[in-house]
Each structure stands twice: as structure tokens, then as C-alpha cells.
Coordinates of C-alpha atoms in Angstrom, one line a residue:
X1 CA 12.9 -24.0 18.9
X2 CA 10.2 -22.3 16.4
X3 CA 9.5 -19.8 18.8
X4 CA 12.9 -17.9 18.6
X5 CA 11.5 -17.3 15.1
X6 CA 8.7 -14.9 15.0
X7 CA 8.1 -15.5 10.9
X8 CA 7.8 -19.2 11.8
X9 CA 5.8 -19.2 14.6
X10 CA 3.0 -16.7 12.9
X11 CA 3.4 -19.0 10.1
X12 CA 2.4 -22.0 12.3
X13 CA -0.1 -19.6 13.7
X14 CA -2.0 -19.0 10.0
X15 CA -1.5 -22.4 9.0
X16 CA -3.3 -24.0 12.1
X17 CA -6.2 -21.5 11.1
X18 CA -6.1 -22.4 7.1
X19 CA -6.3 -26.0 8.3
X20 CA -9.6 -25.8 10.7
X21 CA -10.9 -23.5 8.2
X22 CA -10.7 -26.3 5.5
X23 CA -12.0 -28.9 7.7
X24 CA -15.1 -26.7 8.2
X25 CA -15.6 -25.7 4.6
X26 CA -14.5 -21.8 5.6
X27 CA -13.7 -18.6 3.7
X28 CA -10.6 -16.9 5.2
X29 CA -11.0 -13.7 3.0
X30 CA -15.0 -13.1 3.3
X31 CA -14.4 -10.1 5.0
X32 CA -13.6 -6.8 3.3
X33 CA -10.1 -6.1 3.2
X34 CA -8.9 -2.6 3.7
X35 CA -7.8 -0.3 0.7
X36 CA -3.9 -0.6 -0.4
X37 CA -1.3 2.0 -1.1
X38 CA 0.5 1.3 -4.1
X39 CA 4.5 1.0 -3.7
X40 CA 6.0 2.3 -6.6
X41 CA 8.8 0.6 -8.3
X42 CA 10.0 3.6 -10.6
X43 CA 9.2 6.9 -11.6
X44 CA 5.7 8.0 -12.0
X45 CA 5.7 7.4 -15.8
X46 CA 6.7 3.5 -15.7
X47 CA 4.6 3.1 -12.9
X48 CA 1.1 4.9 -13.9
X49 CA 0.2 2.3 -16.0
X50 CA -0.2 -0.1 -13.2
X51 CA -2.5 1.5 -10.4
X52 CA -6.0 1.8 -10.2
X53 CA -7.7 5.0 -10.5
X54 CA -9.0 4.5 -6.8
X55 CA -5.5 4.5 -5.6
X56 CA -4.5 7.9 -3.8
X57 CA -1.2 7.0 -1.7
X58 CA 2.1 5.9 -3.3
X59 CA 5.0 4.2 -1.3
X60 CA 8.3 5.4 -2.1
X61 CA 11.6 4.0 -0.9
X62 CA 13.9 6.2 0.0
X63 CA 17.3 6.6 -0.6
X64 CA 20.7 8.0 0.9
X65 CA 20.5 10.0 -2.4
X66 CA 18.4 12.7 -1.0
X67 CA 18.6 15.1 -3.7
X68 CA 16.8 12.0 -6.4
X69 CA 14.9 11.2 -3.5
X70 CA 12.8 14.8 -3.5
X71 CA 12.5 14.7 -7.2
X72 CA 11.3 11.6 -7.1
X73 CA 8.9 12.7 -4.6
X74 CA 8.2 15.8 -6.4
X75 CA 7.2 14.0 -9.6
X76 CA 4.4 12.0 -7.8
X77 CA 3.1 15.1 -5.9
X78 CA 3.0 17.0 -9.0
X79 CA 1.0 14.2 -10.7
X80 CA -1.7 14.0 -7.3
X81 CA -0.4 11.5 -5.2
X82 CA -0.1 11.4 -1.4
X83 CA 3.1 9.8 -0.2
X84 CA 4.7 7.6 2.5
X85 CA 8.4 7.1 2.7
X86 CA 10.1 4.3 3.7
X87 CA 14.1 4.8 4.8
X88 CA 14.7 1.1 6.2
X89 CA 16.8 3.2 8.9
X90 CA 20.0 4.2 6.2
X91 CA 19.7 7.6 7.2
X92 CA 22.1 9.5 10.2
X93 CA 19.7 11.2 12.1
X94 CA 21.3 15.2 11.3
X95 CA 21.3 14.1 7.4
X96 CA 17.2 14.1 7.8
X97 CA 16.7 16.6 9.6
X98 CA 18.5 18.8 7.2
X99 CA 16.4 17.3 4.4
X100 CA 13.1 17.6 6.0
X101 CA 13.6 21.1 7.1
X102 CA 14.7 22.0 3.7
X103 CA 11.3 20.0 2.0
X104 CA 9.5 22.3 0.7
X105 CA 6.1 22.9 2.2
X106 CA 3.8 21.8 -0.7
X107 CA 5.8 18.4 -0.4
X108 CA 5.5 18.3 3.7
X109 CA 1.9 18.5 3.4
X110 CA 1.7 15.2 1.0
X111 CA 4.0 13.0 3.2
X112 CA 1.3 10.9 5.1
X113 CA 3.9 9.2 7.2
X114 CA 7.9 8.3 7.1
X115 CA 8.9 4.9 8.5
X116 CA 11.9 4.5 10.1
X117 CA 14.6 7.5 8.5
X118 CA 17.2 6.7 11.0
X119 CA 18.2 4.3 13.5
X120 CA 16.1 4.4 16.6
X121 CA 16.5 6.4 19.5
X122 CA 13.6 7.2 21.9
X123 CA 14.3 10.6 22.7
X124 CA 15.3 11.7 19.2
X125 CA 11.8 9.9 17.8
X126 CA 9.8 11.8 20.2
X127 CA 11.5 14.7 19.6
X128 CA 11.0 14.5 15.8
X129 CA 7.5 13.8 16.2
X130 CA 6.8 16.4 18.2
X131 CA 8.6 19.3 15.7
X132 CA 5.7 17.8 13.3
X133 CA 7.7 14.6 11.6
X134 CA 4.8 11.6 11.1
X135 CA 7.3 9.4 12.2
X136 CA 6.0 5.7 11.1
X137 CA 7.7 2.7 13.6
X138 CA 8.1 -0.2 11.1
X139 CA 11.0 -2.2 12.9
X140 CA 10.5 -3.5 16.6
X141 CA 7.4 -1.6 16.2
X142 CA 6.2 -3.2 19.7
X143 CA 8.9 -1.6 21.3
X144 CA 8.9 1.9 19.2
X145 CA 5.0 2.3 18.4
X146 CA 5.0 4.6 21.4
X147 CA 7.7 6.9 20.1
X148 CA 5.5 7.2 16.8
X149 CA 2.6 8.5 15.4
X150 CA 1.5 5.6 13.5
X151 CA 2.5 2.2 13.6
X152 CA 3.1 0.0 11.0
X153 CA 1.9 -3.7 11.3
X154 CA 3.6 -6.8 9.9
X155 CA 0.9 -10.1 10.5
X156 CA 3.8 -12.4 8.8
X157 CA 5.8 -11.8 11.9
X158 CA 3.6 -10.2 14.7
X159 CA 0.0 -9.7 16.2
X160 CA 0.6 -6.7 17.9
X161 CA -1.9 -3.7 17.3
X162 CA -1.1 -0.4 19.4
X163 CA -3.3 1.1 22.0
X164 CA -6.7 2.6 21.0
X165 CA -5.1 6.3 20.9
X166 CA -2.6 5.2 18.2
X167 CA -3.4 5.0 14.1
X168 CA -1.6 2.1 12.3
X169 CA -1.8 0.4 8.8
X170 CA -1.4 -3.4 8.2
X171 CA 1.3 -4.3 5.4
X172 CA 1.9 -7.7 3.7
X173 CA 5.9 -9.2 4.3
X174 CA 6.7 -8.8 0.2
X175 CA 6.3 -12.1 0.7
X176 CA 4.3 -14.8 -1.7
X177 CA 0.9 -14.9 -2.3
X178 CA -0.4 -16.5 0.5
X179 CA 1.3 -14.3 2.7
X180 CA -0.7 -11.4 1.0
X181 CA -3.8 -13.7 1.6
X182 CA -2.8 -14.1 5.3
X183 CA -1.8 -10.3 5.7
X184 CA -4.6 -9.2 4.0
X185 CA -7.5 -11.6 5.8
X186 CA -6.0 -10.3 9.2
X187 CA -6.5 -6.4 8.1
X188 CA -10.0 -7.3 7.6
X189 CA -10.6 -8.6 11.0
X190 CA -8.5 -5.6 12.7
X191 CA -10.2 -3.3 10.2
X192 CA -13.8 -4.7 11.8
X193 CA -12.6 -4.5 15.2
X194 CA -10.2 -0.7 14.9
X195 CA -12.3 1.3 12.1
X196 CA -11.4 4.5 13.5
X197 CA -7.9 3.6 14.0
X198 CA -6.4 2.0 10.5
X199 CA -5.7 3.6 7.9
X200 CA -4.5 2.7 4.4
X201 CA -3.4 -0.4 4.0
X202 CA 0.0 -2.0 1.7
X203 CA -1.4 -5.8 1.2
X204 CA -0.8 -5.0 -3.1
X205 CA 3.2 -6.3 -3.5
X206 CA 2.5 -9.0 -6.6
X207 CA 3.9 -6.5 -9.3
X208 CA 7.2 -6.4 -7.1
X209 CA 7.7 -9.9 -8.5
X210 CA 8.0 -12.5 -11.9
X211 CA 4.6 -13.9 -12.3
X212 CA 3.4 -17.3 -11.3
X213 CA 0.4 -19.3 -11.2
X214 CA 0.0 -17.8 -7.4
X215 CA 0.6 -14.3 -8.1
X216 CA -1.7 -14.5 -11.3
X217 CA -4.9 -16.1 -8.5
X218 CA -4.7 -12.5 -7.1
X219 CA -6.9 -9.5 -8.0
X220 CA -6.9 -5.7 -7.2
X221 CA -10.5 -4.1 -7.6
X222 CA -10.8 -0.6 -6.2
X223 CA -7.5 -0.8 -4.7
X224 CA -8.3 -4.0 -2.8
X225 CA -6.2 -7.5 -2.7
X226 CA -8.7 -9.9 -3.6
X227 CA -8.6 -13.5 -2.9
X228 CA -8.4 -16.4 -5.0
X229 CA -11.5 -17.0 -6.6
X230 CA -10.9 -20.8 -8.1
X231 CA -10.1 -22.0 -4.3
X232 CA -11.5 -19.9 -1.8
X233 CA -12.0 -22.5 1.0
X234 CA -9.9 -21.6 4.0
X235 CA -6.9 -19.1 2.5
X236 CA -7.2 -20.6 -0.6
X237 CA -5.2 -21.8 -3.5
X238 CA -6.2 -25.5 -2.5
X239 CA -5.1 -26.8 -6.1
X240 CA -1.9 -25.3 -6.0
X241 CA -0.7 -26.1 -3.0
X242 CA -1.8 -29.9 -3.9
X243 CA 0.4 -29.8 -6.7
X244 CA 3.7 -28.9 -4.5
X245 CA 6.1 -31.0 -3.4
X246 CA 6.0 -31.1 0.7
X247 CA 8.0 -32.9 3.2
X248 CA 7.2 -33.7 6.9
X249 CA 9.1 -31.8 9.2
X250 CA 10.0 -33.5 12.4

């Protein structure tokens, strides 16, 4: 049953829509897609040489090194970045709260959002939220965007936006280049639909991965995915996908 699997259902979901949109002769990406953070993949001088000038917020991974983890983040707020950390929930809860009461304040005021430090727990969420965390709920976010501040939106494996009171961003699945496409032409509907409610988006992942002739379609222009410009009838990459080798599934 593909509906036990939320990645293959939306799948089925974007590839229904790519399909009418071919048939009609459609552009899936002619809306403007929101502005990207840039996730950085070392420190700030390997990484420097591939963001834009426009780009303002960095995405760090964090660590259960916390000590590397605040230089780290120190190095990008020294060099004028804004941050949001992502802890993938490796943390115990009493381990971050000792670190974030010992950040110093400079740093505090940088950190735009923190997605999932520890493993979830309503009352401890709230709680941190509350004593000023910007707890981010990445995860299960339908079930844990209310013990949030913002919520962070995954198209590849859900539709879900919060409630008008709540920001959110929209992030791509690090997945491959259609996925970004997909990812990145649903922000630009949500960001017509929510303006005052997204925020920065994370739809840029291509450098995370080798090169190929999908990855190299892609563009960035003021901190903005851009489509493929050879194919741009439905989401695009029409030659390419002609050229792969597909079998029915029954």
C-alpha cells in the first residue's frame, strides 16, 4: 500500500501534477521561489567561496561536540551571518540547556531558529520556547508545530502548513534535483498564498552532492533555486528523464 509511505505518496502526488502540466504545455516553476539559506558543509573559509552575496542565513549542523559546535558558530557570526541550527534530536535535553544558557549573548541573538536539539517532549518544548529558545519542529512537525515557534516544512513527504499565527520555512528533502524543483515550485505557491508567514527558505542542497547532468540544469541567482532552463515544461528536465531507463510498476 503507497499510502503507508508518505515520500511515495507525495511523490505520486508531484508526479500526477508534472504529467497534466506536460500535457497542457505548463511551467511548474513560473512563480517566484522564495530566498534560500545556505547550509554550510565546513568552516566559513571552505565554504565562502560558494554563496552568493545575497545570502544572509547559514545552516549549520550541530553536533554532540558542543564545545566545536560554538566555535563553529562563532566563526560565521564573526564573519556576518545569521544562523539556524539543526540537532537531528542527538541532544539529551539537560546537555542543551546547559549550552544555550552558557551561549553567549552576541551568539543568542544570531540564532534565527534551532530545529529539533532533543527528542520531543511537549511540555519540555513549550517550556523551552517559552524561556526564549526559537525552538524549530522539523520531525512529525504535524504533530509538534504547536509546541514550536516555527515550523519547518518538508513538501517531499508532507502538505501540511501550520495555522495562520505560526511562521514556517519550506526545505527541499537533500534529495535530487527534481525534488529541489518540486520543493521549490510548492514554496512559491505557499509563498503567494502565506507572505506574512514564511520566512527563509532551504531549497539550495546541489553542492551537498557529486555533480551530474541534473544538478548542473540548476541555478542560484540572488539566493534563489532556479529551474531548468533547457526543459522548463511542467517540472522540467524533459530530455533527461527521456534518456533514463524506467520500468512499469504494477
Amino acid at each position: 500500500d503507497y499510502t503507508a509511505s508518505p515520500l511515495l505518496r507525495r511523490a505520486l502526488i508531484f508526479l500526477k501534477e508534472d504529467a497534466e502540466a506536460r500535457r497542457q504545455g505548463i511551467d511548474l516553476m513560473a512563480g517566484e521561489v522564495p530566498i534560500s539559506h545556505h547550509l554550510a558543509m565546513g568552516p566559513v573559509d571552505e565554504d565562502l567561496p560558494r554563496i552568493s552575496q545575497s545570502v544572509s542565513l547559514i545552516k549549520l549542523k550541530g553536533t554532540q561536540d558542543l564545545a566545536q559546535t560554538t566555535e563553529v558558530l562563532r566563526e560565521w557570526v564573526d564573519a556576518g551571518f545569521r544562523i539556524r541550527l539543526d540537532w537531528n534530536e542527538i541532544l539529551e535535553e539537560v546537555d542543551f540547556l546547559d549550552w544555550w544558557e552558557g551561549l553567549a549573548g552576541d551568539l543568542r541573538q544570531k540564532i534565527e531558529s534551532i530545529e529539533d536539539p532533543f527528542p520531543f517532549d511537549t511540555a519540555s518544548w513549550r517550556r523551552c520556547c517559552q524561556d526564549g529558545v526559537p525552538l524549530a519542529a522539523d520531525r512529525f512537525v504535524e504533530e509538534r508545530a504547536g509546541s514550536a515557534k516555527l515550523a519547518v516544512i518538508k513538501p517531499a513527504i508532507t502538505d501540511f502548513l501550520p495555522d495562520h499565527s505560526q511562521p514556517f520555512f519550506i526545505t527541499s528533502y537533500m534529495d535530487h534535483a527534481l525534488g529541489q524543483v518540486m520543493a521549490a515550485s510548492w514554496a512559491a505557491r505557499a509563498a503567494e498564498t502565506r507572505p506574512e508567514q514564511i520566512r527563509t527558505c532551504g531549497l539550495v542542497t546541489q553542492h551537498c552532492f557529486q555533480p551530474n547532468e541534473f544538478f548542473e540544469r540548476l541555478t542560484v541567482r540572488n539566493s534563489r533555486l532556479g529551474k531548468d532552463e533547457v526543459n522548463s515544461v511542467g517540472f522540467g528536465f524533459t530530455d533527461l528523464l527521456e534518456k533514463q531507463k524506467w520500468q512499469r510498476w504494477t
